[in-house]
Coordinates of C-alpha atoms and ligand atoms in Angstrom, one line a residue:
Chain A
M1 CA -5.1 -1.4 -38.6
L2 CA -3.8 -0.7 -35.1
I3 CA -4.8 -3.7 -33.0
K4 CA -5.2 -7.2 -34.3
I5 CA -6.5 -9.9 -32.1
E6 CA -6.5 -13.3 -33.9
D7 CA -8.0 -16.5 -32.5
V8 CA -6.8 -15.7 -29.1
T9 CA -7.8 -18.0 -26.2
K10 CA -7.0 -18.0 -22.5
T11 CA -6.9 -20.9 -20.1
Y12 CA -5.9 -20.2 -16.5
S13 CA -4.4 -23.0 -14.6
T14 CA -5.7 -23.1 -11.1
R15 CA -5.5 -25.4 -8.1
N16 CA -8.8 -26.9 -9.3
G17 CA -7.5 -27.6 -12.7
P18 CA -7.5 -25.5 -15.9
I19 CA -10.2 -22.8 -16.3
R20 CA -11.1 -21.9 -19.8
A21 CA -11.8 -18.1 -19.7
L22 CA -11.8 -17.3 -23.5
D23 CA -12.8 -19.3 -26.5
P24 CA -11.0 -18.3 -29.8
L25 CA -11.7 -14.7 -30.2
S26 CA -10.8 -12.3 -33.0
L27 CA -11.2 -8.6 -33.1
D28 CA -9.6 -5.7 -35.0
I29 CA -9.5 -2.2 -33.7
K30 CA -8.8 0.8 -35.9
Q31 CA -6.6 3.8 -35.0
N32 CA -8.5 6.2 -32.8
E33 CA -11.5 4.0 -32.6
F34 CA -13.6 3.9 -29.5
V35 CA -14.7 0.3 -28.8
S36 CA -16.7 -0.9 -25.9
I37 CA -17.0 -4.4 -24.6
V38 CA -20.2 -5.5 -22.8
G39 CA -20.9 -9.0 -21.4
P40 CA -21.9 -10.9 -18.3
S41 CA -19.7 -11.0 -15.3
G42 CA -16.9 -13.5 -15.5
C43 CA -17.0 -13.8 -19.3
G44 CA -13.4 -12.7 -19.7
K45 CA -13.6 -9.0 -20.5
S46 CA -10.8 -8.1 -18.0
T47 CA -8.8 -11.1 -19.2
L48 CA -9.0 -9.8 -22.8
M49 CA -7.9 -6.4 -21.8
M50 CA -5.0 -7.7 -19.7
M51 CA -3.8 -9.9 -22.6
L52 CA -4.0 -6.9 -25.0
S53 CA -1.7 -5.0 -22.6
G54 CA 0.7 -7.9 -22.5
L55 CA 0.5 -8.0 -18.8
V56 CA -1.2 -11.4 -18.9
S57 CA -0.1 -13.9 -21.6
H58 CA -2.5 -15.4 -24.0
S59 CA -2.7 -19.2 -24.3
T60 CA -3.0 -19.5 -28.1
G61 CA -3.5 -17.1 -31.0
R62 CA -1.8 -13.8 -31.9
I63 CA -2.1 -10.2 -30.7
S64 CA -0.4 -7.4 -32.4
I65 CA -0.4 -3.6 -31.9
A66 CA 0.8 -1.6 -34.9
G67 CA 2.3 -4.7 -36.4
K68 CA 4.3 -5.6 -33.3
P69 CA 3.4 -8.9 -31.7
I70 CA 2.6 -8.7 -28.0
N71 CA 4.7 -11.0 -25.9
G72 CA 5.4 -8.9 -22.8
P73 CA 4.1 -5.7 -21.1
Y74 CA 3.2 -3.1 -23.7
T75 CA 4.0 0.3 -22.3
D76 CA 2.8 2.7 -24.8
I77 CA -0.5 2.6 -23.0
G78 CA -2.7 4.0 -20.3
I79 CA -4.7 1.6 -18.2
V80 CA -7.5 2.1 -15.7
F81 CA -7.8 -1.2 -13.8
Q82 CA -11.1 -2.6 -12.5
Q83 CA -10.0 -1.9 -9.0
D84 CA -8.3 1.4 -8.6
T85 CA -4.6 0.8 -7.9
L86 CA -3.6 4.0 -6.1
L87 CA -0.5 3.8 -4.0
E88 CA -1.5 4.5 -0.4
W89 CA 1.7 6.3 0.4
R90 CA 1.4 8.9 -2.3
T91 CA -1.0 11.9 -2.3
V92 CA -3.5 12.1 -5.1
I93 CA -1.4 14.3 -7.3
R94 CA 1.7 12.3 -6.8
N95 CA -0.2 9.2 -7.7
V96 CA -1.2 10.8 -11.0
L97 CA 2.4 12.0 -11.5
L98 CA 3.8 8.5 -11.0
Q99 CA 3.1 8.0 -14.7
A100 CA 5.3 11.0 -15.6
E101 CA 8.0 9.9 -13.1
L102 CA 8.5 6.4 -14.4
R103 CA 8.4 7.6 -18.0
K104 CA 10.9 10.3 -17.2
L105 CA 8.7 13.1 -18.6
D106 CA 9.1 16.8 -17.9
M107 CA 7.7 17.0 -14.3
V108 CA 6.9 20.8 -14.4
K109 CA 4.8 20.5 -17.5
Y110 CA 3.1 17.3 -16.4
T111 CA 2.3 18.7 -12.9
E112 CA 0.3 21.3 -14.6
R113 CA -1.4 18.8 -16.8
A114 CA -2.1 16.6 -13.7
R115 CA -3.8 19.6 -12.0
H116 CA -5.9 20.2 -15.0
L117 CA -7.1 16.6 -15.3
L118 CA -7.9 16.5 -11.6
E119 CA -9.9 19.7 -11.9
I120 CA -11.9 18.1 -14.8
V121 CA -12.9 15.1 -12.7
G122 CA -13.7 17.3 -9.7
L123 CA -10.7 16.4 -7.5
K124 CA -9.1 19.8 -7.6
D125 CA -9.4 20.3 -3.8
F126 CA -8.1 16.9 -3.0
E127 CA -4.8 16.8 -4.8
N128 CA -2.8 16.7 -1.5
M129 CA -5.0 14.1 0.2
Y130 CA -4.0 10.5 0.6
P131 CA -6.1 7.8 -1.1
H132 CA -7.5 6.6 2.2
E133 CA -9.1 10.0 2.6
L134 CA -11.1 9.6 -0.6
S135 CA -14.3 7.7 -1.4
G136 CA -14.3 4.8 -3.8
G137 CA -15.5 6.8 -6.7
M138 CA -13.0 9.6 -6.0
R139 CA -10.2 7.0 -6.0
Q140 CA -11.3 5.7 -9.3
R141 CA -11.4 9.2 -10.8
A142 CA -7.8 9.8 -9.6
S143 CA -6.7 6.6 -11.4
I144 CA -8.4 7.7 -14.5
C145 CA -6.4 10.9 -14.4
R146 CA -3.2 8.8 -14.0
A147 CA -4.1 6.8 -17.1
L148 CA -4.7 9.9 -19.2
L149 CA -1.7 11.9 -18.0
H150 CA 0.8 11.1 -20.7
N151 CA -1.8 11.2 -23.6
P152 CA -1.4 7.5 -24.4
P153 CA -2.1 6.4 -28.0
L154 CA -4.0 3.4 -26.5
L155 CA -6.3 3.7 -23.5
L156 CA -7.7 0.6 -21.8
M157 CA -10.4 1.2 -19.3
D158 CA -11.9 -1.6 -17.2
E159 CA -15.3 -0.5 -15.8
P160 CA -13.8 2.8 -14.8
F161 CA -17.2 4.3 -13.9
G162 CA -18.6 1.2 -12.2
A163 CA -18.3 2.6 -8.7
L164 CA -19.8 6.0 -9.4
D165 CA -23.3 7.4 -8.9
A166 CA -25.4 8.0 -12.0
L167 CA -24.8 11.8 -12.0
T168 CA -21.1 11.7 -11.7
R169 CA -21.0 8.9 -14.2
D170 CA -22.9 11.0 -16.8
Q171 CA -20.5 13.9 -16.1
L172 CA -17.5 11.8 -16.6
N173 CA -18.9 10.2 -19.8
V174 CA -19.3 13.7 -21.1
D175 CA -15.8 14.6 -20.0
L176 CA -14.3 11.5 -21.5
M177 CA -16.0 12.2 -24.8
R178 CA -14.6 15.7 -24.8
F179 CA -11.1 14.5 -23.9
W180 CA -11.3 11.9 -26.6
R181 CA -12.4 14.5 -29.2
E182 CA -9.7 16.9 -28.2
S183 CA -6.9 14.3 -28.2
P184 CA -8.0 11.4 -30.2
T185 CA -6.7 8.0 -29.1
T186 CA -7.7 4.4 -29.4
V187 CA -9.9 3.3 -26.6
L188 CA -11.0 -0.1 -25.4
F189 CA -13.7 0.5 -22.8
I190 CA -15.2 -2.3 -20.7
T191 CA -18.6 -1.6 -19.1
H192 CA -21.7 -3.3 -17.7
S193 CA -23.9 -0.4 -18.9
V194 CA -25.4 -0.9 -22.4
S195 CA -26.4 2.8 -22.6
E196 CA -22.9 4.0 -21.6
A197 CA -21.4 1.7 -24.3
V198 CA -23.8 3.0 -27.0
F199 CA -23.3 6.6 -25.9
L200 CA -19.5 6.5 -26.0
S201 CA -18.6 4.0 -28.7
D202 CA -18.0 3.6 -32.4
R203 CA -18.5 -0.1 -31.9
V204 CA -19.9 -2.2 -29.2
V205 CA -18.6 -5.8 -28.8
I206 CA -21.0 -8.1 -27.1
M207 CA -19.5 -11.1 -25.4
S208 CA -21.1 -14.4 -24.3
A209 CA -20.9 -16.0 -20.8
R210 CA -17.7 -17.9 -19.9
P211 CA -15.9 -19.2 -21.8
G212 CA -16.2 -15.8 -23.6
R213 CA -16.8 -15.5 -27.3
I214 CA -17.8 -12.5 -29.3
E215 CA -21.6 -12.9 -29.7
D216 CA -22.1 -9.8 -31.9
V217 CA -20.5 -6.5 -32.8
V218 CA -22.8 -3.5 -33.3
D219 CA -21.6 -0.4 -35.2
I220 CA -23.0 2.8 -33.6
N221 CA -23.6 5.3 -36.3
L222 CA -24.8 8.2 -34.1
P223 CA -23.5 11.6 -35.0
R224 CA -20.7 13.2 -33.0
P225 CA -20.2 15.2 -30.9
R226 CA -22.9 13.5 -28.8
R227 CA -24.8 15.2 -26.0
L228 CA -26.4 13.3 -23.1
A229 CA -29.8 14.1 -24.6
I230 CA -29.0 11.8 -27.5
R231 CA -29.9 8.9 -25.1
E232 CA -33.6 9.8 -25.6
T233 CA -33.5 9.7 -29.4
P234 CA -35.2 6.7 -31.2
Q235 CA -31.9 5.7 -32.9
F236 CA -30.1 5.5 -29.5
L237 CA -32.9 3.4 -28.0
E238 CA -32.9 1.2 -31.1
Y239 CA -29.2 0.4 -30.5
S240 CA -29.8 -0.3 -26.9
R241 CA -32.7 -2.6 -27.8
R242 CA -30.6 -4.4 -30.4
I243 CA -27.9 -5.1 -27.8
G244 CA -30.5 -6.3 -25.4
R245 CA -31.9 -8.6 -28.0
V246 CA -28.5 -10.2 -28.5
F247 CA -28.3 -10.9 -24.8
E248 CA -31.7 -12.5 -24.9
S249 CA -31.3 -14.5 -28.0
S250 CA -27.9 -15.9 -26.9
G251 CA -29.3 -16.9 -23.5
I252 CA -27.2 -14.4 -21.6
L253 CA -30.3 -12.8 -20.3
R254 CA -33.3 -15.0 -19.4
E255 CA -36.7 -13.9 -18.1
D256 CA -38.3 -17.1 -17.3
Chain B
M1 CA -18.1 19.8 -14.2
T2 CA -19.8 21.6 -11.3
Q3 CA -21.9 18.6 -10.6
A4 CA -18.9 16.3 -10.1
K5 CA -17.3 18.9 -7.9
E6 CA -20.3 19.4 -5.7
L7 CA -20.7 15.7 -5.4
A8 CA -17.1 15.4 -4.3
L9 CA -17.1 18.1 -1.7
P10 CA -19.4 17.3 1.3
Q11 CA -17.2 14.4 2.3
M12 CA -14.5 15.4 4.7
R13 CA -14.5 15.2 8.4
A14 CA -16.0 17.8 10.7
T15 CA -13.4 19.5 12.8
P16 CA -13.7 18.9 16.5
S17 CA -12.8 21.8 18.8
T18 CA -9.1 22.4 19.1
W19 CA -8.6 21.3 22.7
R20 CA -10.5 18.1 22.2
R21 CA -8.4 17.3 19.2
W22 CA -5.2 18.0 21.2
L23 CA -6.4 15.8 24.0
A24 CA -7.2 13.0 21.7
Q25 CA -3.9 13.3 19.8
A26 CA -1.5 13.8 22.6
E27 CA -0.5 10.7 24.5
T28 CA 2.1 12.3 26.7
P29 CA -0.3 14.0 29.2
Y30 CA -2.1 10.8 29.8
A31 CA 1.2 8.9 30.3
L32 CA 2.3 11.5 32.7
I33 CA -0.9 11.3 34.7
S34 CA -0.9 7.5 35.0
G35 CA 2.8 7.5 35.7
L36 CA 2.4 10.1 38.5
A37 CA -0.5 8.1 39.9
F38 CA 1.6 4.9 39.9
F39 CA 4.5 6.5 41.8
L40 CA 2.1 8.2 44.3
T41 CA 0.4 4.9 45.1
W42 CA 3.8 3.3 45.5
Q43 CA 5.0 6.1 47.8
V44 CA 1.9 6.0 49.9
A45 CA 2.0 2.2 50.1
V46 CA 5.6 2.1 51.3
D47 CA 4.9 4.8 53.9
A48 CA 1.6 3.3 55.1
F49 CA 2.9 -0.3 55.5
D50 CA 6.4 0.7 56.4
F51 CA 8.2 -1.7 54.1
P52 CA 11.8 -2.1 55.0
A53 CA 14.1 -0.5 52.4
Y54 CA 15.9 -3.8 51.6
L55 CA 12.6 -5.2 50.3
L56 CA 10.9 -2.2 48.6
P57 CA 12.4 1.3 48.6
S58 CA 10.1 4.2 48.2
P59 CA 10.1 6.2 45.0
L60 CA 11.6 9.1 46.9
A61 CA 14.6 7.0 48.0
V62 CA 15.1 5.9 44.4
L63 CA 14.9 9.5 43.3
K64 CA 17.5 10.4 45.9
D65 CA 19.8 7.7 44.6
L66 CA 19.3 8.9 41.0
V67 CA 20.2 12.4 41.9
L68 CA 23.2 11.6 44.1
S69 CA 24.8 9.0 41.9
W70 CA 23.8 10.6 38.6
D71 CA 27.3 10.5 37.1
L72 CA 27.8 6.8 37.7
L73 CA 24.3 5.9 36.5
L74 CA 24.7 8.1 33.4
S75 CA 28.0 6.5 32.3
E76 CA 26.6 3.0 32.8
T77 CA 23.5 3.9 30.9
A78 CA 25.5 5.2 28.0
V79 CA 27.3 1.8 27.8
T80 CA 24.1 -0.2 27.7
L81 CA 22.4 2.3 25.4
F82 CA 25.4 2.0 23.0
E83 CA 25.0 -1.8 23.0
I84 CA 21.3 -1.6 22.4
V85 CA 21.5 0.8 19.5
L86 CA 24.6 -0.7 17.8
G87 CA 23.1 -4.2 18.1
F88 CA 19.8 -3.0 16.7
I89 CA 21.5 -1.3 13.8
V90 CA 23.6 -4.4 13.0
S91 CA 20.4 -6.4 13.2
V92 CA 18.5 -4.2 10.8
A93 CA 21.5 -4.2 8.4
I94 CA 21.5 -8.0 8.3
A95 CA 17.8 -8.6 8.5
M96 CA 16.6 -6.3 5.7
P97 CA 18.8 -7.7 2.9
L98 CA 17.9 -11.2 4.1
A99 CA 14.2 -10.4 3.9
I100 CA 14.7 -9.0 0.4
L101 CA 16.5 -12.2 -0.7
F102 CA 13.7 -14.3 0.8
T103 CA 11.1 -12.3 -1.1
Y104 CA 12.8 -12.7 -4.4
S105 CA 14.2 -16.3 -4.1
R106 CA 11.9 -19.0 -3.1
T107 CA 14.8 -21.5 -3.1
F108 CA 16.9 -19.3 -0.8
E109 CA 14.0 -19.0 1.5
R110 CA 13.4 -22.7 1.6
L111 CA 17.1 -23.3 2.4
V112 CA 17.8 -20.6 5.0
Y113 CA 14.4 -20.1 6.6
P114 CA 14.5 -23.3 8.6
I115 CA 17.9 -22.5 10.0
I116 CA 16.7 -19.1 11.1
V117 CA 13.6 -20.5 12.8
G118 CA 15.8 -23.2 14.4
T119 CA 18.2 -20.7 15.9
Q120 CA 15.3 -18.7 17.1
T121 CA 13.9 -21.5 19.2
I122 CA 17.2 -21.6 21.2
P123 CA 16.9 -19.3 24.3
K124 CA 19.5 -16.6 24.0
V125 CA 20.3 -16.9 27.7
A126 CA 21.4 -20.4 27.1
V127 CA 24.0 -19.5 24.6
A128 CA 25.2 -16.3 26.2
P129 CA 27.8 -18.1 28.4
L130 CA 29.2 -19.6 25.3
F131 CA 29.8 -16.2 23.8
L132 CA 31.6 -15.3 26.9
V133 CA 34.1 -18.1 26.3
W134 CA 34.4 -17.2 22.6
F135 CA 34.4 -13.5 22.6
G136 CA 35.2 -12.4 26.2
F137 CA 33.8 -9.6 28.2
G138 CA 33.9 -6.9 25.6
L139 CA 31.3 -5.2 23.4
L140 CA 31.2 -8.0 20.7
P141 CA 29.2 -10.7 22.6
K142 CA 26.7 -8.0 23.6
I143 CA 26.2 -6.9 20.1
I144 CA 25.9 -10.5 18.9
I145 CA 23.2 -11.3 21.5
V146 CA 21.2 -8.1 20.9
T147 CA 21.4 -8.9 17.1
L148 CA 20.3 -12.5 17.6
I149 CA 17.4 -11.5 19.7
T150 CA 16.1 -8.7 17.6
F151 CA 16.8 -10.1 14.2
F152 CA 13.9 -12.5 13.9
P153 CA 10.9 -10.1 14.3
I154 CA 12.6 -7.7 11.8
V155 CA 13.0 -10.4 9.1
I156 CA 9.6 -11.9 9.6
N157 CA 7.7 -8.6 9.4
A158 CA 9.8 -7.3 6.5
V159 CA 9.2 -10.5 4.5
V160 CA 5.4 -10.3 5.1
G161 CA 5.5 -6.6 4.1
L162 CA 7.6 -7.2 1.0
K163 CA 5.4 -10.0 -0.2
S164 CA 2.2 -8.2 0.3
L165 CA 2.4 -6.1 -2.9
N166 CA -0.6 -7.1 -4.9
M167 CA -0.3 -8.4 -8.5
Q168 CA -2.4 -5.5 -9.8
T169 CA 0.1 -3.0 -8.5
V170 CA 2.9 -4.9 -10.2
Y171 CA 0.8 -4.8 -13.4
L172 CA 0.4 -1.1 -13.1
A173 CA 4.2 -0.6 -12.7
Q174 CA 4.9 -2.8 -15.7
S175 CA 2.4 -1.0 -17.8
M176 CA 4.4 2.2 -17.1
G177 CA 7.6 0.5 -18.1
A178 CA 9.0 0.1 -14.6
S179 CA 12.2 -2.0 -14.3
P180 CA 12.4 -4.7 -11.6
L181 CA 14.6 -2.3 -9.6
Q182 CA 12.0 0.5 -9.9
V183 CA 9.3 -1.9 -8.9
F184 CA 11.3 -2.6 -5.8
W185 CA 12.1 1.0 -4.8
R186 CA 8.9 2.7 -5.7
F187 CA 6.3 0.0 -5.1
R188 CA 7.5 -3.0 -3.1
L189 CA 9.6 -1.2 -0.4
P190 CA 7.2 1.7 0.4
N191 CA 4.3 -0.8 0.5
A192 CA 6.3 -2.9 3.0
L193 CA 7.2 -0.1 5.4
P194 CA 4.3 -0.3 7.8
S195 CA 5.0 -3.9 8.3
V196 CA 8.8 -3.3 8.6
F197 CA 8.1 -0.7 11.3
A198 CA 5.9 -3.1 13.2
G199 CA 8.9 -5.4 13.3
L200 CA 11.3 -2.6 14.4
K201 CA 9.0 -1.7 17.3
V202 CA 9.0 -5.2 18.6
A203 CA 12.8 -5.5 18.0
I204 CA 13.8 -2.3 19.9
V205 CA 12.0 -3.6 23.0
L206 CA 13.8 -6.9 22.7
A207 CA 17.1 -5.1 22.2
V208 CA 16.9 -3.7 25.7
I209 CA 16.3 -7.2 27.0
G210 CA 19.1 -8.6 24.9
A211 CA 21.6 -6.1 26.2
I212 CA 20.8 -6.8 29.9
V213 CA 20.9 -10.5 29.4
A214 CA 24.3 -10.2 27.8
E215 CA 25.6 -8.0 30.7
F216 CA 24.2 -10.3 33.3
V217 CA 26.3 -13.2 31.9
G218 CA 29.5 -11.3 31.8
A219 CA 30.3 -7.6 31.8
D220 CA 32.3 -5.0 33.6
S221 CA 30.1 -2.1 32.9
G222 CA 26.5 -1.2 31.9
L223 CA 23.2 -1.2 33.7
G224 CA 23.0 -4.9 33.7
Y225 CA 26.3 -5.2 35.4
L226 CA 25.3 -2.5 37.8
I227 CA 22.2 -4.5 38.8
I228 CA 24.3 -7.6 39.4
V229 CA 26.7 -5.7 41.6
A230 CA 23.9 -4.0 43.5
A231 CA 22.3 -7.4 44.1
T232 CA 25.4 -8.8 45.6
D233 CA 25.6 -5.6 47.8
Q234 CA 21.9 -6.1 48.7
N235 CA 21.4 -2.5 47.5
V236 CA 17.8 -2.8 46.4
T237 CA 17.4 1.0 45.9
R238 CA 20.2 0.9 43.3
Q239 CA 18.6 -2.0 41.5
F240 CA 15.4 0.0 41.3
S241 CA 17.3 3.0 40.0
A242 CA 18.7 0.9 37.2
I243 CA 15.4 -0.7 36.4
L244 CA 13.7 2.6 36.3
I245 CA 16.3 4.0 33.9
L246 CA 16.0 0.9 31.7
S247 CA 12.3 1.2 31.4
V248 CA 12.5 4.9 30.6
A249 CA 15.2 4.1 28.0
G250 CA 13.0 1.4 26.5
I251 CA 10.0 3.8 26.3
L252 CA 12.1 6.5 24.7
L253 CA 13.6 4.2 22.1
F254 CA 10.2 2.8 21.3
G255 CA 8.8 6.3 21.0
L256 CA 11.7 7.3 18.7
I257 CA 10.8 4.5 16.3
G258 CA 7.2 5.5 16.5
L259 CA 8.2 9.1 15.7
L260 CA 10.2 8.0 12.8
E261 CA 7.3 6.0 11.5
R262 CA 5.0 9.0 11.8
Q263 CA 7.5 11.1 9.9
L264 CA 8.1 8.6 7.1
L265 CA 4.6 7.2 6.8
P266 CA 2.1 10.0 7.4
W267 CA -0.3 8.0 5.2
H268 CA -0.3 4.9 7.2
S269 CA -3.6 4.0 9.0
S270 CA -2.1 2.8 12.3
V271 CA -0.5 6.2 12.7
R272 CA -3.5 8.1 11.4
R273 CA -4.5 10.4 14.2
D274 CA -7.8 11.6 12.8
A275 CA -9.0 8.0 12.8
L276 CA -8.7 8.1 16.6
V277 CA -10.5 11.4 16.9
D278 CA -13.3 10.5 14.6
S279 CA -14.1 7.1 16.0
Ligands
ATP301 N1 -5.9 -15.0 -12.2 C1 -6.9 -15.9 -12.5 N2 -6.7 -17.2 -12.2 C2 -7.7 -18.1 -12.5 N3 -8.8 -17.8 -13.2 C3 -9.1 -16.5 -13.5 C4 -8.1 -15.5 -13.2 N4 -8.6 -14.3 -13.6 C5 -9.8 -14.6 -14.1 N5 -10.1 -15.9 -14.1 C6 -11.3 -16.6 -14.6 O1 -11.5 -16.1 -15.9 C7 -12.9 -15.8 -16.1 C8 -12.9 -14.4 -16.7 O2 -12.5 -13.4 -15.7 P1 -12.5 -11.9 -16.0 O3 -12.0 -11.2 -14.8 O4 -11.8 -11.7 -17.3 O5 -14.1 -11.6 -16.2 P2 -14.8 -10.2 -16.4 O6 -15.6 -10.4 -17.7 O7 -13.9 -9.1 -16.4 O8 -15.8 -10.2 -15.2 P3 -16.4 -8.9 -14.4 O9 -17.4 -8.2 -15.3 O10 -17.1 -9.5 -13.3 O11 -15.2 -8.1 -14.1 C9 -13.5 -15.9 -14.7 O12 -14.6 -16.8 -14.8 C10 -12.5 -16.3 -13.8 O13 -12.9 -17.4 -13.1
MG302 MG1 -13.6 -7.6 -15.1

């Protein structure tokens, strides 16, 4: 077992008193598993991810990665934050290479890899631009490249494709799938799109509204490699419907 | 793949014709035109209304003084310029470390900040005579006054800049295993530079004022001293020469900081030229 999350809760203390973001939550993630989290806005998805990375502390419970308890920033990791965090004073490629710089990796080798990744996400001609010269979606794509640069054994992605149009989103879904097949890694993927979650994942975790709990976990037994066309198959639609029914039965989604 | 690429491409700016771009980018031609117009109006006004030279000399008279006494003016300018630049450098050297301490230690900030604000409310002209008593006529009191007058905007702006690093960027750094020192050099400081430069620009203009104030109170050389002497001699033309040199020096120093800013921060929006052209 790679990741163990046991009875973890989170209470933020704010000016207006404590805010309970997560109720006790337990989840295990296997090595090289692709797990998606879906749930209503504000239910604590980002909080869960930040606690897993050790950047934000959990209030109670235990989190461990490969047997090691998480008590501070965990660095063997690649993170795509919900808001792209590009450094405005660095060009696109130097933003991506920041990862290699701080980890003291071979710059020549990783410059080549950075170029390759930028080409995959369609930013080949923009490597020498500054972030302010890019669109929101392009900025997010650059930060995805930065998270992937060092082939991290654990990849955390917080709504990485949220800012993209449907076409680019599909393309990047396909690219991410290919990347993940070629260099397997454990992925925790947060999204608002049920169909994106089903398409990408081995398992989809459905969370309830704040304070977040795990409402249900759905195993996705679709064959891999998956092509976009799989989204029209009855099995795929059945999975989407099942997740939708969980939202309805738990009151997350109400029609009247 | 191709799709993502095509979606990405039709985004960048349309290039305006070269001359339009040049006109929009270059400020010097405009400054020259308005400057020339200013002096022309001045000259015509003096000629037309026949102002006496002891009230308002014509620009041509000032120019004549500049040309004839260039060696004296140059050496006095060098003295004042040296005070300005040295005082400014001392100020930066004190203000930046202080700003860093403020950023990292809330306690230090609470202790020292009120003192700094307090000293700042005292007009420097009021304390300048004291410095004369304490430090004499030499370079030292001038440096101290220039430093005192420039130091506040540098500290304030640097603190604002250093504190403006958002939490998410700190998280990013930590997830890459950055040490606190690396967070400072690679994230916090570059992020603060636009704000730091805003402070430097204000400070360099104040430095000119500081140097002149210090020379007014007690000096035996420099442009401020020259103005005092010219005033007692009722040499209005000489006073205008000195003022003109001062304003040109101020503009050049300000421009120098701006140039440095553009070189160091090509990414920064306030120096982004295409933003001017496109809007
Ligand atoms: N730094 C913070 N301080 C105080 N409360 C916070 C903080 N961050 C999050 N919260 C609270 O915790 C709850 C969960 O926030 P979180 O960002 O994890 O939600 P989310 O599921 O990622 O939402 P979204 O889908 O909109 O991104 C929110 O209701 C919010 O009020
Ligand atoms: Mg979130």
